[in-house]
Coordinates of C-alpha atoms and ligand atoms in Angstrom, one line a residue:
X1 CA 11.4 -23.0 -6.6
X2 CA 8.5 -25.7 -6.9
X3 CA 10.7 -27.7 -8.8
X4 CA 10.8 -31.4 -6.9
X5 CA 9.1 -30.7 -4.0
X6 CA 6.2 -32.9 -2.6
X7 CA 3.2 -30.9 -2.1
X8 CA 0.2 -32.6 -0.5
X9 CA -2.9 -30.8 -1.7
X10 CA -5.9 -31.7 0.1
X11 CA -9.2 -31.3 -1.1
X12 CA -12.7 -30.9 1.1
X13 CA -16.6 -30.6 -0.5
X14 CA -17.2 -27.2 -1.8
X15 CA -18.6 -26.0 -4.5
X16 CA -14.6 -24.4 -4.7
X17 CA -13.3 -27.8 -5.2
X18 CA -12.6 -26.7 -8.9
X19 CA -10.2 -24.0 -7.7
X20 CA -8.2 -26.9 -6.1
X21 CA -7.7 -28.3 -9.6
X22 CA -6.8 -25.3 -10.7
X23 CA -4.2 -24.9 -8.0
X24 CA -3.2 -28.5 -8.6
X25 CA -2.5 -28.2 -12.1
X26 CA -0.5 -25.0 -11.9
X27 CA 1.7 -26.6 -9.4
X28 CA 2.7 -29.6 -11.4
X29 CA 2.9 -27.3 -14.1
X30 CA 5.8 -25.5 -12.1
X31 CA 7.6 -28.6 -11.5
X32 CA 6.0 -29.7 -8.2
X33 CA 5.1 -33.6 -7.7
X34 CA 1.2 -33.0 -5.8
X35 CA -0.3 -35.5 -4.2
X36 CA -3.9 -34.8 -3.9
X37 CA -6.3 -36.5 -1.0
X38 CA -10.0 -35.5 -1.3
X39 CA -12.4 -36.1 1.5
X40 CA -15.8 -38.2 0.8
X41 CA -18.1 -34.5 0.0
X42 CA -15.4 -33.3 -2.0
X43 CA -15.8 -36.5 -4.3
X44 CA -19.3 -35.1 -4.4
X45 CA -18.3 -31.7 -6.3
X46 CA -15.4 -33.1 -8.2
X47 CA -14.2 -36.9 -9.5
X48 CA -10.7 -37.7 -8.4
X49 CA -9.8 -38.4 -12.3
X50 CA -9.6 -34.9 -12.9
X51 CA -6.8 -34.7 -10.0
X52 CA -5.2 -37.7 -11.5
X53 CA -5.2 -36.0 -14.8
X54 CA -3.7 -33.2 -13.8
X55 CA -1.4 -34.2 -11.7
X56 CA 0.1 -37.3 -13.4
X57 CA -0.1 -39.3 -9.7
X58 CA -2.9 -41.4 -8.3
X59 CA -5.4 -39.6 -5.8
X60 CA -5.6 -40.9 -2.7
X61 CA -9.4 -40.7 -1.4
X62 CA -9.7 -43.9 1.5
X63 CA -8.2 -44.1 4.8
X64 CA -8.4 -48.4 4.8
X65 CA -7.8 -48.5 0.6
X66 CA -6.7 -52.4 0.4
X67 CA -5.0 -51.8 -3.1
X68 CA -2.9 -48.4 -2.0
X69 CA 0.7 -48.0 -3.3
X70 CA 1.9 -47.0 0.5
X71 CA 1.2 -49.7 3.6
X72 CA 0.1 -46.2 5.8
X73 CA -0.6 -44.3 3.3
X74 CA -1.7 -41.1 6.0
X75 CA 2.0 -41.5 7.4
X76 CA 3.8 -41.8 4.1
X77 CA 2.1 -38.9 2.7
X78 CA 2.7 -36.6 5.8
X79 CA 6.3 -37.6 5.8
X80 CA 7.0 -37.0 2.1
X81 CA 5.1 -33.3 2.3
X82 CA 7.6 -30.4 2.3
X83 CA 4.2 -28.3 2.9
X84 CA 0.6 -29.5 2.8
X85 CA -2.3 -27.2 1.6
X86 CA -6.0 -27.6 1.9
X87 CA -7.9 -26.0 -0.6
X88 CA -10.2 -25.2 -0.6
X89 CA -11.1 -25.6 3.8
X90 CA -14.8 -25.9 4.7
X91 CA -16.0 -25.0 7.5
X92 CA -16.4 -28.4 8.9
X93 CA -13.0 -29.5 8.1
X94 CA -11.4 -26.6 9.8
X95 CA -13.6 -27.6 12.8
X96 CA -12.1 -31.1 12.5
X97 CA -8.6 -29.5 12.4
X98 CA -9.6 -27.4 15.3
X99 CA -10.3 -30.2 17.4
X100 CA -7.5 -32.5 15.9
X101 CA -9.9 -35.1 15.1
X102 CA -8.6 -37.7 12.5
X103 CA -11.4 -39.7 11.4
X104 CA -10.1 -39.6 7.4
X105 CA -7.4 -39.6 5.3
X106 CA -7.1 -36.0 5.1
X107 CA -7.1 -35.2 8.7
X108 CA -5.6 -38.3 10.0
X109 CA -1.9 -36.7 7.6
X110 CA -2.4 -33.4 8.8
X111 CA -2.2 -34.5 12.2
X112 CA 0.4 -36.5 11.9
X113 CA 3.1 -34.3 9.3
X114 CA 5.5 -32.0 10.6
X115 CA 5.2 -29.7 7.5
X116 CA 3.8 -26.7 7.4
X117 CA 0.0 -26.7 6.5
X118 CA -1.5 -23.7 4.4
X119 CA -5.7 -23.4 5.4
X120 CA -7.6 -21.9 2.2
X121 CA -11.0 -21.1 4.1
X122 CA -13.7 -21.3 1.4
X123 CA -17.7 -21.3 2.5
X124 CA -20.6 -19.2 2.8
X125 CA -20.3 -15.7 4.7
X126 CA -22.6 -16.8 7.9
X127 CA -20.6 -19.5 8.4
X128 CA -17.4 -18.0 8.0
X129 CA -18.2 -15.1 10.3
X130 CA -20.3 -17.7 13.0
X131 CA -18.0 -17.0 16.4
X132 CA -17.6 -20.9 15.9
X133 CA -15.7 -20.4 13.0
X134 CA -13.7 -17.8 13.7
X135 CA -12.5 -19.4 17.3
X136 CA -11.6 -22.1 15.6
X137 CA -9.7 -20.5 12.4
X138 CA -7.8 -18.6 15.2
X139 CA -6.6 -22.0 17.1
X140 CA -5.5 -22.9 13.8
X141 CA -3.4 -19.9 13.5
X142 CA -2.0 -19.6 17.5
X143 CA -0.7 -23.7 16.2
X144 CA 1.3 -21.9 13.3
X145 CA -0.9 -23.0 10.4
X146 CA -1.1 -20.9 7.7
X147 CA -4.5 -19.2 7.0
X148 CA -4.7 -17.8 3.3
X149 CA -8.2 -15.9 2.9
X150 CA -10.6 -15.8 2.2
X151 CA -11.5 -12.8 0.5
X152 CA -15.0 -11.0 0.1
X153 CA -16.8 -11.3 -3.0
X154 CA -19.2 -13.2 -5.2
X155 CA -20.0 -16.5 -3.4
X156 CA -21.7 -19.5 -4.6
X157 CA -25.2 -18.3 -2.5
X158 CA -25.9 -15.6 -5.2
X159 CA -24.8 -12.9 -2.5
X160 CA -21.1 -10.9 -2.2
X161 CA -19.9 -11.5 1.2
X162 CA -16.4 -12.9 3.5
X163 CA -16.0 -16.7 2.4
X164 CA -14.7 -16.5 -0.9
X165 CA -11.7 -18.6 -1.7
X166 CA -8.3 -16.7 -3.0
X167 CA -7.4 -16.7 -6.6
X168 CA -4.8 -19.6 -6.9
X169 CA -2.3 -16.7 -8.7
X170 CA -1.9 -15.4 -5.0
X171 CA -2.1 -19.2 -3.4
X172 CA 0.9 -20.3 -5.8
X173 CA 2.9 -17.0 -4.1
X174 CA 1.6 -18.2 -1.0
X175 CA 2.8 -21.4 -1.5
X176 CA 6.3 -20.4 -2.6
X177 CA 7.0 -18.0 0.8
X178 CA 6.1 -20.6 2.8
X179 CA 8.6 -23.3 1.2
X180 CA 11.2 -20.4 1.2
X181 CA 10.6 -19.5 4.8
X182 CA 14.3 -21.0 6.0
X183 CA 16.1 -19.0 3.1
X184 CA 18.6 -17.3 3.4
X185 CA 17.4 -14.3 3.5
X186 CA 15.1 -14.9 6.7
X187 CA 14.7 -12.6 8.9
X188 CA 16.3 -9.9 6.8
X189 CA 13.7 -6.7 6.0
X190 CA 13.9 -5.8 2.9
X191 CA 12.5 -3.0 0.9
X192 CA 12.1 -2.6 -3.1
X193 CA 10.4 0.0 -4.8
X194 CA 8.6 -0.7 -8.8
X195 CA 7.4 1.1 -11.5
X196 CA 7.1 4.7 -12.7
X197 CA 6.2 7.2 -10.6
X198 CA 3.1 9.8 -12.2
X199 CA 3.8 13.5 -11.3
X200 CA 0.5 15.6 -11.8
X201 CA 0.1 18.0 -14.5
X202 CA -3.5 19.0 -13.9
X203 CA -6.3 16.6 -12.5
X204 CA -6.3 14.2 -16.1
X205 CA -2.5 14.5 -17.2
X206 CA 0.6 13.6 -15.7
X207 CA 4.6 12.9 -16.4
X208 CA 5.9 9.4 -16.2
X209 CA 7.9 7.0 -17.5
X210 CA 7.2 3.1 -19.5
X211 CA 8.3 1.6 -16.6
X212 CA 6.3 -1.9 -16.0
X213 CA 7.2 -2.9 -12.1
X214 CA 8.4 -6.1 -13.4
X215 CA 11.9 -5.7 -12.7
X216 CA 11.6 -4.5 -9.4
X217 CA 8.6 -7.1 -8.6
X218 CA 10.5 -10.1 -9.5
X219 CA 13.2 -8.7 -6.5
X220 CA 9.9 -8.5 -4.3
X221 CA 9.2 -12.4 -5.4
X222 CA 12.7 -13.6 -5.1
X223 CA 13.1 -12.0 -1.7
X224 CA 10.1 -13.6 -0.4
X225 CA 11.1 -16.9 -1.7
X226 CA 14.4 -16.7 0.4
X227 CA 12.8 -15.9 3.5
X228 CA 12.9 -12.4 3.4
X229 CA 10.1 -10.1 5.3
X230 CA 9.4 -7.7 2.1
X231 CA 7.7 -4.0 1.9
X232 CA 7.4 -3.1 -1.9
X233 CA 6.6 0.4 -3.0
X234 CA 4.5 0.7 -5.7
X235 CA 3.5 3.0 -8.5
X236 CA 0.1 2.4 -10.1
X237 CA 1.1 -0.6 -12.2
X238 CA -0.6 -3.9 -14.3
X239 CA 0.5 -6.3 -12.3
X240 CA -1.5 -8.0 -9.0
X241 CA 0.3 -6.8 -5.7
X242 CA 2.2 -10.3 -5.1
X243 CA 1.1 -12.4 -1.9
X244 CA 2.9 -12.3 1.7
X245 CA 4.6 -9.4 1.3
X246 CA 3.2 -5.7 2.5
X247 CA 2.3 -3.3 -0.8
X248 CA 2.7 0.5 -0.2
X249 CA 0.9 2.5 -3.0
X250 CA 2.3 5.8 -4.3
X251 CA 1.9 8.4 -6.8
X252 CA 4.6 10.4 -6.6
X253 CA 8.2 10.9 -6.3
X254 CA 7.5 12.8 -3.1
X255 CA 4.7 10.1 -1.9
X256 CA 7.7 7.5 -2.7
X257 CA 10.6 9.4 -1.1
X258 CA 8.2 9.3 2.4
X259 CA 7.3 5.9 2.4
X260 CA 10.9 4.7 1.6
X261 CA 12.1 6.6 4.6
X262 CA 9.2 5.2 6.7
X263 CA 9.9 1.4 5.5
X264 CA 13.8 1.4 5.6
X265 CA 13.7 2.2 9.7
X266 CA 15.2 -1.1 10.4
X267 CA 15.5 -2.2 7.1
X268 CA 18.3 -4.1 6.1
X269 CA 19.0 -3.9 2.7
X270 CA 16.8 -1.1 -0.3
X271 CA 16.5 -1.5 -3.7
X272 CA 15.4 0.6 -5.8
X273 CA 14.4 -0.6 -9.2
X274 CA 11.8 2.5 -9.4
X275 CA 12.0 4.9 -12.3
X276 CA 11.5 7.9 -10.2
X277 CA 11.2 11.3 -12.0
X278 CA 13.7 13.8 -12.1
X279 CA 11.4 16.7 -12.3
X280 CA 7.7 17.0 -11.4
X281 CA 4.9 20.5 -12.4
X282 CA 6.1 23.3 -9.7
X283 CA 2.3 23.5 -9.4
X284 CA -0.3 21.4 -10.5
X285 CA -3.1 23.0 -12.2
X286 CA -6.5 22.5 -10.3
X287 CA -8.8 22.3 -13.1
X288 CA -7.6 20.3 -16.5
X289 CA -5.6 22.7 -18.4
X290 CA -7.7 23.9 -21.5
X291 CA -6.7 23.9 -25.0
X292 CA -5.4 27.7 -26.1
X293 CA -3.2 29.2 -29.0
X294 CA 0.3 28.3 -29.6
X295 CA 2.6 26.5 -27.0
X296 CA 2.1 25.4 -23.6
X297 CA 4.9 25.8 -21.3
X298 CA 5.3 23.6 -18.2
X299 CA 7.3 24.6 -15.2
X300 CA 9.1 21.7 -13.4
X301 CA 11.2 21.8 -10.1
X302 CA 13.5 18.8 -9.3
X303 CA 12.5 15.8 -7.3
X304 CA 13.9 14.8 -3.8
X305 CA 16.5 12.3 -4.4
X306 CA 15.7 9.4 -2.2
X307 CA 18.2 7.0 -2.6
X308 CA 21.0 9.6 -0.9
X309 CA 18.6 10.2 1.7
X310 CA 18.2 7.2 2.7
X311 CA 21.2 6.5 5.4
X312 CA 22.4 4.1 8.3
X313 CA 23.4 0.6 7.9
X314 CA 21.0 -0.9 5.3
X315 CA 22.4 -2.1 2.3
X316 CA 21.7 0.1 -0.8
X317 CA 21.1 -0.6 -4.3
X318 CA 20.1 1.5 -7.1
X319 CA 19.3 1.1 -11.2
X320 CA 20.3 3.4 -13.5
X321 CA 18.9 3.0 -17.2
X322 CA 21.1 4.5 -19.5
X323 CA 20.7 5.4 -23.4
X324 CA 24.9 6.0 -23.8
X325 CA 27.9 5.7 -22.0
X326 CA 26.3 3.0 -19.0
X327 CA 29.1 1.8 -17.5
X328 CA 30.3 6.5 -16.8
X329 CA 27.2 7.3 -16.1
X330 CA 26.1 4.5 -13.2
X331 CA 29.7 4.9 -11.8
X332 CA 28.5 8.3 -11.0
X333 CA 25.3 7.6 -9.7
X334 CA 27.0 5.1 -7.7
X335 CA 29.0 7.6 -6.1
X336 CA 26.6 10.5 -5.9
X337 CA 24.4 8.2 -4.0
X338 CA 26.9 6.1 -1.9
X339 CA 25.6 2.9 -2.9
X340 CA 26.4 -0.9 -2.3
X341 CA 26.2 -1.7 -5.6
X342 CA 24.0 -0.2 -8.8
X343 CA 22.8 -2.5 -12.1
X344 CA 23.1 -0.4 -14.9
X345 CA 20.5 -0.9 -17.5
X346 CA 21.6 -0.7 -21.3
X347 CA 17.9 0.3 -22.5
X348 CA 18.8 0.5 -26.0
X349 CA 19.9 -3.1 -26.1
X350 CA 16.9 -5.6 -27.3
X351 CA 14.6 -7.1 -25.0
X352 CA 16.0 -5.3 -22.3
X353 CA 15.2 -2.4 -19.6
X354 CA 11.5 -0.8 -19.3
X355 CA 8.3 -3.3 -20.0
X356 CA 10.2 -6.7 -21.2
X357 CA 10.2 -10.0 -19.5
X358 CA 13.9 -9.8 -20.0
X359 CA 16.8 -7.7 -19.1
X360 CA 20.7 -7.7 -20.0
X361 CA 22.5 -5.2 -17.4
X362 CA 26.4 -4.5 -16.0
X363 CA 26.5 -4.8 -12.5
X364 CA 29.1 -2.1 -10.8
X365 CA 30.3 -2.7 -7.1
X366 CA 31.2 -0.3 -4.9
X367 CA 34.6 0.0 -6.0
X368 CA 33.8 0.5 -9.3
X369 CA 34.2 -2.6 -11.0
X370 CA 31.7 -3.5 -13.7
X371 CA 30.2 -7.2 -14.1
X372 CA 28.7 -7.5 -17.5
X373 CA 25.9 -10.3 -17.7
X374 CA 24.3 -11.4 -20.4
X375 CA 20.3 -11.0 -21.2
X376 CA 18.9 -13.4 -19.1
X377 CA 14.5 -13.1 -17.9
X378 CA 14.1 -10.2 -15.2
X379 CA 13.0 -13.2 -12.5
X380 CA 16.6 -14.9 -13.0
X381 CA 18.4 -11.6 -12.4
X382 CA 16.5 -10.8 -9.7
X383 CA 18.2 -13.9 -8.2
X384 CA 21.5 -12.9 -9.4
X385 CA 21.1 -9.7 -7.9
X386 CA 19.8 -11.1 -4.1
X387 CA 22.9 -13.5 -4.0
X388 CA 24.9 -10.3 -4.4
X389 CA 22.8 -8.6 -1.3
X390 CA 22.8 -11.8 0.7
X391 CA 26.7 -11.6 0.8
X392 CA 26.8 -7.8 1.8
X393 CA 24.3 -8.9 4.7
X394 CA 26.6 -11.8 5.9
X395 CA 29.6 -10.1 5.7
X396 CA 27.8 -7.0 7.8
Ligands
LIG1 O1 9.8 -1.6 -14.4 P1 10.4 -2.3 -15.7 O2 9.5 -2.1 -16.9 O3 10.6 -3.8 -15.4 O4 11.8 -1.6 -16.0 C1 12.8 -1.8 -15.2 C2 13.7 -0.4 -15.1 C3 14.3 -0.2 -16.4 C4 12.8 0.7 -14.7 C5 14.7 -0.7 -14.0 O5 15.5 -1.8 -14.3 C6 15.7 0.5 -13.8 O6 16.6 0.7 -14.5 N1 15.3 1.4 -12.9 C7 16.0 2.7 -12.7 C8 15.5 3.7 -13.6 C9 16.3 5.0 -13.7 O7 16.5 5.6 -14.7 O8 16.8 5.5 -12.6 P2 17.7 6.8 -12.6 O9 19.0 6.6 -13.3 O10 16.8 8.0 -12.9 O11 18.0 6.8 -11.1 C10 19.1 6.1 -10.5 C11 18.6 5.5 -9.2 O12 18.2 6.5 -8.3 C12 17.5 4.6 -9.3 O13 17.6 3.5 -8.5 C13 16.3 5.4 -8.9 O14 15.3 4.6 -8.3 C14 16.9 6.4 -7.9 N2 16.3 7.7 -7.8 C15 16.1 8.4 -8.9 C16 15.5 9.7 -8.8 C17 15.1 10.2 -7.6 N3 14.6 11.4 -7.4 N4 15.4 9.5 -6.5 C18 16.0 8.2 -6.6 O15 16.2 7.6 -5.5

């Protein structure tokens, strides 16, 4: 979705500055055309060739340059920006934004573009937590700009503290939900659950599945991206909870079942890509279960199933991974669990159902018909898969 669009990154003196490369070379490696404006102190910290190299487009560093490409070269920029992002923010510069001063070139194109403007606070944890500060990072805000961060942790003083700039991983997903914010998928709620849920045996062991949360958090991405307001339920996974969107952790399939009930009041469409266990210990052992003679037996009882207790008008969508007869066996599920559609997972098929980047799946509606697609990355059929829940939204 950064494919094209014209993001003005601008760049202010800290000692973070070389997080803003960062961020500006993962941008144009995404397809994004950045334009980068750096302030006089953030020259001090960082040369504008490194920009330049990075992004393949001159820097722009002087509000009067005599030689610049653009006549107004503050208008120009703030009228070619589909969003602007200042990373990282000091705490002078947010002052200067506070007070809608425009004495450079940075300021002067914030002030005068009507795209959205993303604020990536980055400074020492005095500063950032002076009542200055924080009055003016909430004007900001009450003007609709974007405030991402920071975070605590190491700072550049030596000590841990509030100031420290986000990791551009979580900018770049900031970035993307704020492009996608006039999707269409805005204003829609929608919930998505990931991973494997762990079912206790004892205090060490558990039962679980190889689910990897990929699947189900590249619908969490792609939903964001289209505007979407997004609650995922998660499993303990490897992957960073994704930026913008609210990230329920659970255990079990009991934890899962309550929080899935909780987030789909008012919800308008679930789906659940979860690999949710079937059966789970009657009774977990309290201490770890020793070592004896012969076999150990395990007693399991059967799981709530969540997706038929979930009712109302909210669009539902399950997953079934199946090892034979797919197309049988996720018509049934369908049914069992009266669901808007289900995508049926052929696991046995290569590069395709738990752990992979990739997945190759047969989409059944609710009438039973079966769509067959081929294997395609998990992030493209998560788009495939939100068209399909976009048009059972409009139509309801
Ligand atoms: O996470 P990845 O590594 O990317 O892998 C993705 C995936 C293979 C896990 C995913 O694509 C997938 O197929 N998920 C469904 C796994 C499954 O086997 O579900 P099921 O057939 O057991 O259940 C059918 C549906 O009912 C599922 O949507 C499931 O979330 C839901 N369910 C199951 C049991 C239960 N107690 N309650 C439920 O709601």
């Amino acid at each position: 979705m950064l494919k094209g669009k014209f993001i003005v990154l601008g760049v202010t003196g800290s000692i973070a500055a070389f997080k803003g490369a960062e961020l500006a070379s993962k941008l144009t490696q995404a397809g994004a055309l950045v334009d980068v404006i750096m302030t006089k102190s953030a020259m001090e910290f960082i040369a504008p060739l490194t920009f330049r190299s990075l992004t393949h487009r001159p820097v722009a560093t002087d509000l009067f340059a005599p030689d610049s490409e653009l006549s107004l070269e503050h208008v120009a920029l703030a009228e070619r920006a589909d969003v602007m992002v200042v990373a990282p923010a000091t705490a002078n510069f947010i002052a200067k934004l506070a007070l809608g001063l425009a004495d450079d070139l940075l300021s002067c194109t914030i002030l005068a573009t009507k795209a959205p403007v993303i604020v990536v606070p980055a400074m020492d944890s005095g500063m950032y937590e002076n009542p200055v500060t924080q009055e003016n990072v909430a004007k900001l805000r009450s003007r609709d700009f974007v405030i991402a961060g920071p975070t605590a942790g190491h700072l550049a003083s030596g000590i841990s503290g509030m100031g420290r700039m986000l990791e551009v991983e979580e900018l770049l997903g900031i970035v993307r939900q704020v492009l996608g914010r006039k999707g269409d998928l805005r204003g829609k709620k929608i919930v998505v659950t990931a991973g494997g849920t762990q079912e206790p045996i004892d205090p060490v062991r558990h039962i679980s599945n190889r689910s990897s949360g990929k699947m189900g958090y590249a619908l969490v991405e792609a939903a964001r991206d289209r505007g979407a307001t997004v609650t995922l339920i998660a499993t303990p996974v490897a992957l960073k909870d994704p930026a913008g969107v609210e990230v329920v952790h659970v255990n079990t399939a009991s934890e899962m079942r309550e929080a899935v009930l909780k987030a789909c009041s008012g919800a308008d469409a679930l789906l659940m890509a979860a690999a949710v266990a079937d059966y789970a210990p009657i009774k977990p052992a309290g201490q770890k279960i020793k070592k004896g003679q012969g076999t150990l037996i395990l007693e399991l009882k059967k799981t709530p199933d969540i997706l038929s207790e979930v009712k109302g008008k909210i669009v539902k969508v399950g997953f079934a991974a199946e090892s034979e007869n797919l197309v049988a066996n996720a018509q049934k599920k369908l049914r069992q669990k009266k669901l808007d559609f289900i995508v049926a997972n052929d696991i046995t098929s290569k590069g395709s159902g738990f752990a992979s980047d990739t997945n190759r799946v047969t989409i059944i509606n609710r009438a039973g018909k079966a769509e067959d697609l081929p294997l395609m990355l998990k992030t493209e059929l998560a788009g495939l898969i939100l068209d399909s829940v976009a048009k059972l939204l409009k139509r309801s």
